[in-house]
mmCIF file of C-alpha atoms and ligand atoms in Angstrom:
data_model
loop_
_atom_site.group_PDB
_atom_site.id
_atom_site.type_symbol
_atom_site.label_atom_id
_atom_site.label_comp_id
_atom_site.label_asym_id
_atom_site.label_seq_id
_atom_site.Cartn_x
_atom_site.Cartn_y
_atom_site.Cartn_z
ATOM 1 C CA UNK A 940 117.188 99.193 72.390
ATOM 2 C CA UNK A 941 118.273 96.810 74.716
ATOM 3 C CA UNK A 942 118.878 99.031 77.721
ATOM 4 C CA UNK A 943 115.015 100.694 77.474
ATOM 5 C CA UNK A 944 116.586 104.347 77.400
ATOM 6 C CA UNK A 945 113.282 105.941 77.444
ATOM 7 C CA UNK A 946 112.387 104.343 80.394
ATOM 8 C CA UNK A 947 114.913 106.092 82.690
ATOM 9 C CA UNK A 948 113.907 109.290 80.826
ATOM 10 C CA UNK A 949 110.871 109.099 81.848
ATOM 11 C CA UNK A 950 111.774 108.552 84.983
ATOM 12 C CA UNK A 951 113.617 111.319 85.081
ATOM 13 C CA UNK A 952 111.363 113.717 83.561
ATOM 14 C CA UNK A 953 108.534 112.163 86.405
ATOM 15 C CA UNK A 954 111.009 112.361 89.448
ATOM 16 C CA UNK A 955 111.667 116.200 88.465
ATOM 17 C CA UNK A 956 107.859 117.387 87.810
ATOM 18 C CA UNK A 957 106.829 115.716 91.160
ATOM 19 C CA UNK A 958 109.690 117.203 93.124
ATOM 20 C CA UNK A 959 108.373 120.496 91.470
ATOM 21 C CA UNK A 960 104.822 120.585 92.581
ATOM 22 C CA UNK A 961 106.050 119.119 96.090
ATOM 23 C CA UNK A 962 109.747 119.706 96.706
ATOM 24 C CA UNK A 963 109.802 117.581 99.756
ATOM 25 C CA UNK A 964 108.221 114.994 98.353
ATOM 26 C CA UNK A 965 111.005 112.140 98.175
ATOM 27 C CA UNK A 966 112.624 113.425 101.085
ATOM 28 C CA UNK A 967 109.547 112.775 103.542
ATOM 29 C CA UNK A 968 108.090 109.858 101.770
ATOM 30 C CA UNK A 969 112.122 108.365 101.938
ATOM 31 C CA UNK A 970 111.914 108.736 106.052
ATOM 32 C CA UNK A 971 108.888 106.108 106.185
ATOM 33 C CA UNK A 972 105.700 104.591 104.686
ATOM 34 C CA UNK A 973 102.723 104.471 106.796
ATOM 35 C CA UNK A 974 99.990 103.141 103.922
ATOM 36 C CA UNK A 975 96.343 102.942 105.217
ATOM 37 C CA UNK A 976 95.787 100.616 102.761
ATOM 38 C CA UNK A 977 96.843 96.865 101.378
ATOM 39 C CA UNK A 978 96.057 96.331 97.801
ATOM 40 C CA UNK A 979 95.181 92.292 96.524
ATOM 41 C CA UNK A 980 94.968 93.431 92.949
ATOM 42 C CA UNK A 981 95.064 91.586 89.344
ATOM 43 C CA UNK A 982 99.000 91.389 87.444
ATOM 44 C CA UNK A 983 96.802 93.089 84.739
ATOM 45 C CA UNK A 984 98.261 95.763 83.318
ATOM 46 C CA UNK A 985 94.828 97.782 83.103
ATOM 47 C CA UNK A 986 94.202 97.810 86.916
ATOM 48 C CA UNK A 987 96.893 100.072 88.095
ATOM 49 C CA UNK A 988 95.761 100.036 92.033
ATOM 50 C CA UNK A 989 97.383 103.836 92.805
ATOM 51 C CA UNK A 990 95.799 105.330 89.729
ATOM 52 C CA UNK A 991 92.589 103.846 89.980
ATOM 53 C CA UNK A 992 91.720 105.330 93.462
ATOM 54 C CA UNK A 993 94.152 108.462 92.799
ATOM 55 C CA UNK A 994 96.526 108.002 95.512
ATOM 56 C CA UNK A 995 100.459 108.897 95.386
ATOM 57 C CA UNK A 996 103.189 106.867 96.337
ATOM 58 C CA UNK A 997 103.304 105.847 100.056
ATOM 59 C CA UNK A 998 99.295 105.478 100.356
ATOM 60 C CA UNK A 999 98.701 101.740 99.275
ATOM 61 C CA UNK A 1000 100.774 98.445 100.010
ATOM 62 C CA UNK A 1001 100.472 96.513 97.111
ATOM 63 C CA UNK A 1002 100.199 92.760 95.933
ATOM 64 C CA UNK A 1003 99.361 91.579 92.547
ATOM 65 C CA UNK A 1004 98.818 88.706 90.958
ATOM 66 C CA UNK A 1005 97.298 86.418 88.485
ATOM 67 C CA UNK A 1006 93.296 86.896 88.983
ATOM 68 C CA UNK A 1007 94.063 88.183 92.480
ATOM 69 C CA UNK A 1008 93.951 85.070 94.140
ATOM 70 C CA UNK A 1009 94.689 84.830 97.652
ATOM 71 C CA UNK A 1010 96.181 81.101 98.632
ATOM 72 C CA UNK A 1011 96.973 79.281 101.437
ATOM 73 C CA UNK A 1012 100.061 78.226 100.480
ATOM 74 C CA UNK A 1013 100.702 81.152 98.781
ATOM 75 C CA UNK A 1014 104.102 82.459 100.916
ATOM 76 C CA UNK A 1015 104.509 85.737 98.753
ATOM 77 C CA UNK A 1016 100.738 86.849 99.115
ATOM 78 C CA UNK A 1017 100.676 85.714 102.833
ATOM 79 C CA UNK A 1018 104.412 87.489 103.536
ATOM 80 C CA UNK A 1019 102.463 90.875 102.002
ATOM 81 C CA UNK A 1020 99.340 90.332 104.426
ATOM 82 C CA UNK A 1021 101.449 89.733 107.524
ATOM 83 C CA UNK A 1022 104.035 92.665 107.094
ATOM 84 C CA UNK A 1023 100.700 95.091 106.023
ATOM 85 C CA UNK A 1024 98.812 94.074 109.227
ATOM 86 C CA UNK A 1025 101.454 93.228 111.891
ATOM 87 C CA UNK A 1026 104.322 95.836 111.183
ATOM 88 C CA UNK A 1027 102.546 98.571 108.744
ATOM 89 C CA UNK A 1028 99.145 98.334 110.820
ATOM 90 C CA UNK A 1029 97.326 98.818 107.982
ATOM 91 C CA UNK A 1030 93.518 99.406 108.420
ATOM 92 C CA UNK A 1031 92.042 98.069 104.961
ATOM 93 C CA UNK A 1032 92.971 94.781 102.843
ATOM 94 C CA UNK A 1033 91.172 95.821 99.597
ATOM 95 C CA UNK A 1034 90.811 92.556 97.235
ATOM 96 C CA UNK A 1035 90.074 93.821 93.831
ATOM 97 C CA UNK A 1036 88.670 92.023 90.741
ATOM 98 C CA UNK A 1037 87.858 93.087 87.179
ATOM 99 C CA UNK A 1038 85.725 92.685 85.097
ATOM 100 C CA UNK A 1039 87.814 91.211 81.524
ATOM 101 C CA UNK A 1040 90.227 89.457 84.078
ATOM 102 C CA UNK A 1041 92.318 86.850 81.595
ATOM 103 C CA UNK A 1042 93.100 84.778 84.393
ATOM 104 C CA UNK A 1043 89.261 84.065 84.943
ATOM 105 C CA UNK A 1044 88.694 83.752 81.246
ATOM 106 C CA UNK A 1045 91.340 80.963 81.072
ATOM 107 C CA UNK A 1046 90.042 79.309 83.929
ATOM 108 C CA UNK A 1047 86.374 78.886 82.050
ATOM 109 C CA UNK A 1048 88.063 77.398 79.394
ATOM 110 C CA UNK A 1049 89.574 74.340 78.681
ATOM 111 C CA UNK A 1050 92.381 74.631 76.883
ATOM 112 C CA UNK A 1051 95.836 74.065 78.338
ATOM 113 C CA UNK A 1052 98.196 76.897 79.060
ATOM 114 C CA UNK A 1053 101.328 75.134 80.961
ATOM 115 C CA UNK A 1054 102.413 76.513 84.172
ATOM 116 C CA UNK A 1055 99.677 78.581 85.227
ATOM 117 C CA UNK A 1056 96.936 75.779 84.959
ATOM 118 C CA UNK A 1057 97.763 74.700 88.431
ATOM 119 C CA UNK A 1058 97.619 78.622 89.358
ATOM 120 C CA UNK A 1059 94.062 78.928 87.406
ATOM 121 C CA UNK A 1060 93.059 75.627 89.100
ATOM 122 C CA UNK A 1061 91.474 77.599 92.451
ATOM 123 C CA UNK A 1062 89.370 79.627 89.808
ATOM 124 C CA UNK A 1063 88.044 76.375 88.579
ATOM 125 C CA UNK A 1064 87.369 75.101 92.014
ATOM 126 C CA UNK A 1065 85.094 78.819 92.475
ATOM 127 C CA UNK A 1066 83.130 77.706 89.501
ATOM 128 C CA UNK A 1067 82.527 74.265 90.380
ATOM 129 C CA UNK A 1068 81.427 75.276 94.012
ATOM 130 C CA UNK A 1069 79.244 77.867 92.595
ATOM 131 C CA UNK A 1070 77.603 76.187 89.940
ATOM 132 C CA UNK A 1071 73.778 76.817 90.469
ATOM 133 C CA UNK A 1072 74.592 80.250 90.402
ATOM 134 C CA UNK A 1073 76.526 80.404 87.091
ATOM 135 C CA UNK A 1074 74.390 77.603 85.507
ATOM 136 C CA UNK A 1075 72.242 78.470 82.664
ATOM 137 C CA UNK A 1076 73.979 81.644 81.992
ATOM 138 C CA UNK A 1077 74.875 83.602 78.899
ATOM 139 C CA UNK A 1078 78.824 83.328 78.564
ATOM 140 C CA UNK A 1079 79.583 86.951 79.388
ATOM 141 C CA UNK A 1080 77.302 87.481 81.920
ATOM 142 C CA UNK A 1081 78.929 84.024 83.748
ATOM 143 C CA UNK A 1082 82.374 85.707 82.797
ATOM 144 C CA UNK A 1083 81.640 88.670 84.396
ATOM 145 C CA UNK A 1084 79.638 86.831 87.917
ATOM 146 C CA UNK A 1085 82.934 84.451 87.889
ATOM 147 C CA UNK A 1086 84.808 87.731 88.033
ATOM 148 C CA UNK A 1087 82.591 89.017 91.231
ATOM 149 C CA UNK A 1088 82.464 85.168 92.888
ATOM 150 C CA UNK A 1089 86.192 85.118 92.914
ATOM 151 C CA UNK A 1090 86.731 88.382 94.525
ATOM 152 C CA UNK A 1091 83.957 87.445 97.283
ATOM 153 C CA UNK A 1092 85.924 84.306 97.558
ATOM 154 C CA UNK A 1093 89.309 85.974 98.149
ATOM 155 C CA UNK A 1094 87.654 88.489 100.753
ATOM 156 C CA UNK A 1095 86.807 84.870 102.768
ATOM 157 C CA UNK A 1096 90.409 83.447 102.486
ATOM 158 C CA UNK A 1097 91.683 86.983 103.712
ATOM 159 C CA UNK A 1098 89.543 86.928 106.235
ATOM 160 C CA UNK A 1099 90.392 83.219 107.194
ATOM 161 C CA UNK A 1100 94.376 83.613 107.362
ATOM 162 C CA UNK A 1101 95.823 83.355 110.628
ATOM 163 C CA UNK A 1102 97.090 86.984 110.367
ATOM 164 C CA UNK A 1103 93.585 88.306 110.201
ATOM 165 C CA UNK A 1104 92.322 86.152 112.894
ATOM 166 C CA UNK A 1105 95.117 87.364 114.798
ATOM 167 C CA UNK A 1106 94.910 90.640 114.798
ATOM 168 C CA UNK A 1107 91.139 90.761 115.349
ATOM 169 C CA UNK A 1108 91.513 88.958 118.508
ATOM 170 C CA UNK A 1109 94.202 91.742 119.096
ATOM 171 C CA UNK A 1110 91.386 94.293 118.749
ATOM 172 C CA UNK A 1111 93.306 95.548 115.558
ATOM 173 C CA UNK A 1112 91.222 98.190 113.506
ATOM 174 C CA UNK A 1113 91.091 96.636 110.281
ATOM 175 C CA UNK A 1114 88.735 95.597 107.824
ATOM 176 C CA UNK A 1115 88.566 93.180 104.409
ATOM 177 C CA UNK A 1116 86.635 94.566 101.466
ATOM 178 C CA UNK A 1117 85.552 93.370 98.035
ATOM 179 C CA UNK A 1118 85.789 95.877 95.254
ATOM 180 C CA UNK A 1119 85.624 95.394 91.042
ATOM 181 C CA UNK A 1120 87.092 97.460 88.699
ATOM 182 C CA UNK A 1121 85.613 98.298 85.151
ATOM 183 C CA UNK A 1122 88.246 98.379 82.735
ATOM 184 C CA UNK A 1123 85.693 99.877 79.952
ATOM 185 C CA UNK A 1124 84.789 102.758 82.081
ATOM 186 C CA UNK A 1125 87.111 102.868 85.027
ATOM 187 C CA UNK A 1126 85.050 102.529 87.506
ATOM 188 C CA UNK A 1127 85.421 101.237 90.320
ATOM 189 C CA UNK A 1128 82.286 99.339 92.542
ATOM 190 C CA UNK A 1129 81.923 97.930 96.152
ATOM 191 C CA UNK A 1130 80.760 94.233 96.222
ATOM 192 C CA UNK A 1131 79.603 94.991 99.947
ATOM 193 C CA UNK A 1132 81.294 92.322 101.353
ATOM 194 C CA UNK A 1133 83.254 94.739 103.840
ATOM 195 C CA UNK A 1134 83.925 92.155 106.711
ATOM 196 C CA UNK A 1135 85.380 93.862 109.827
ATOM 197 C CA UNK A 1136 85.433 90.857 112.638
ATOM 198 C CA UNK A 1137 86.071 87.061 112.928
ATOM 199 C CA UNK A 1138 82.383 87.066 114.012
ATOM 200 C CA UNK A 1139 81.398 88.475 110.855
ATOM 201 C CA UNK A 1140 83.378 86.760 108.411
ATOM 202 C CA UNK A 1141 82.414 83.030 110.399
ATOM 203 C CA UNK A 1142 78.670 84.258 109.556
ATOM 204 C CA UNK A 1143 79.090 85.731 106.072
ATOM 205 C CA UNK A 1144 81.870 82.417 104.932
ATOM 206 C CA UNK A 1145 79.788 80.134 106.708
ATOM 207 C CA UNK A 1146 78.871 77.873 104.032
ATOM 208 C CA UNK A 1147 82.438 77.221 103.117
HETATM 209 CO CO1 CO B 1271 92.927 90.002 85.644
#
């Protein structure tokens, strides 16, 4: 089935229920989107960000990739986090993790797995940096804290992009936050690493 036929039935059987429990529903949400929120989330095809926190289309900006890292380099991830804060004026940049994240699990290992290595490499650099707190640890409880330590790290490299900088000097409303997901029991926690300021984020990131 080379043209994936029940896809577009699907579709079509989704676009018709939704336009019956809201007629206007494509026809406002075609006008504009004004999302509150800018998803960092994992490529993983478990953490769906607008079913997890049971929002329709038009409430969340999304980004996802591999381990939801957040680069420097990284022109996609930094494109996403400059048109969400300067242009949709977004209020929240929500990094999430998971627990069971592949991308982290690869990165504790030591096999080879071609191109993505050098995309697992910044994982690897989290563990080293962090090693007195993984040290000693039984494998999945060091899987899971490697999970948590990268999202805490992503929060910091949000917080440290020119963009953010930016538009807290601007006074912009807008805060970074640290959430991980639970893919046994869907779940969703708060790592409490909600950094609203440059003040904040120079005094929480200040060992970096
Ligand atoms: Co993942």
């Amino acid at each position: 089935m080379r043209e994936l036929k029940h896809l577009f039935e699907r579709n079509l059987a989704w676009a018709a229920s939704v336009k019956e429990s809201e007629p206007d529903f494509f026809s406002r949400l075609s006008k504009q989107q004004a999302p509150e929120y800018l998803w960092i989330g994992c490529s993983d095809s478990r953490v769906p960000a607008n079913q997890i926190v049971d929002l329709p289309p038009g409430e969340v900006f999304v980004h996802r990739n591999v381990a939801n890292l957040v680069v420097d380099d990284d022109l996609n991830c930094l494109s996403v986090i400059q048109f969400a804060v300067e242009v949709l004026k977004v209020k929240h940049i929500i990094v999430c993790g998971h627990y069971g994240c592949g991308g982290i699990k690869a990165a504790m290992e030591d096999r080879q797995y071609g191109l993505i290595d050098s995309w697992l490499r910044h994982i690897k650099d989290i563990s080293r940096s962090n090693f007195d707190k993984l040290k000693g640890l039984r494998s999945d409880k060091k899987f899971d804290l490697l999970c948590e330590l990268n999202v805490i790290e992503q929060v910091g490299n949000v917080c440290n992009t020119k963009i953010v900088q930016t538009a807290w000097k601007n006074a912009a409303e807008l805060s970074v936050h640290g959430w991980i997901y639970n893919i046994e029991n869907g779940i969703l926690r708060d790592l409490n690493t909600c950094i609203t300021s440059s003040e904040q984020a120079k005094k929480v990131y200040k060992d970096e």
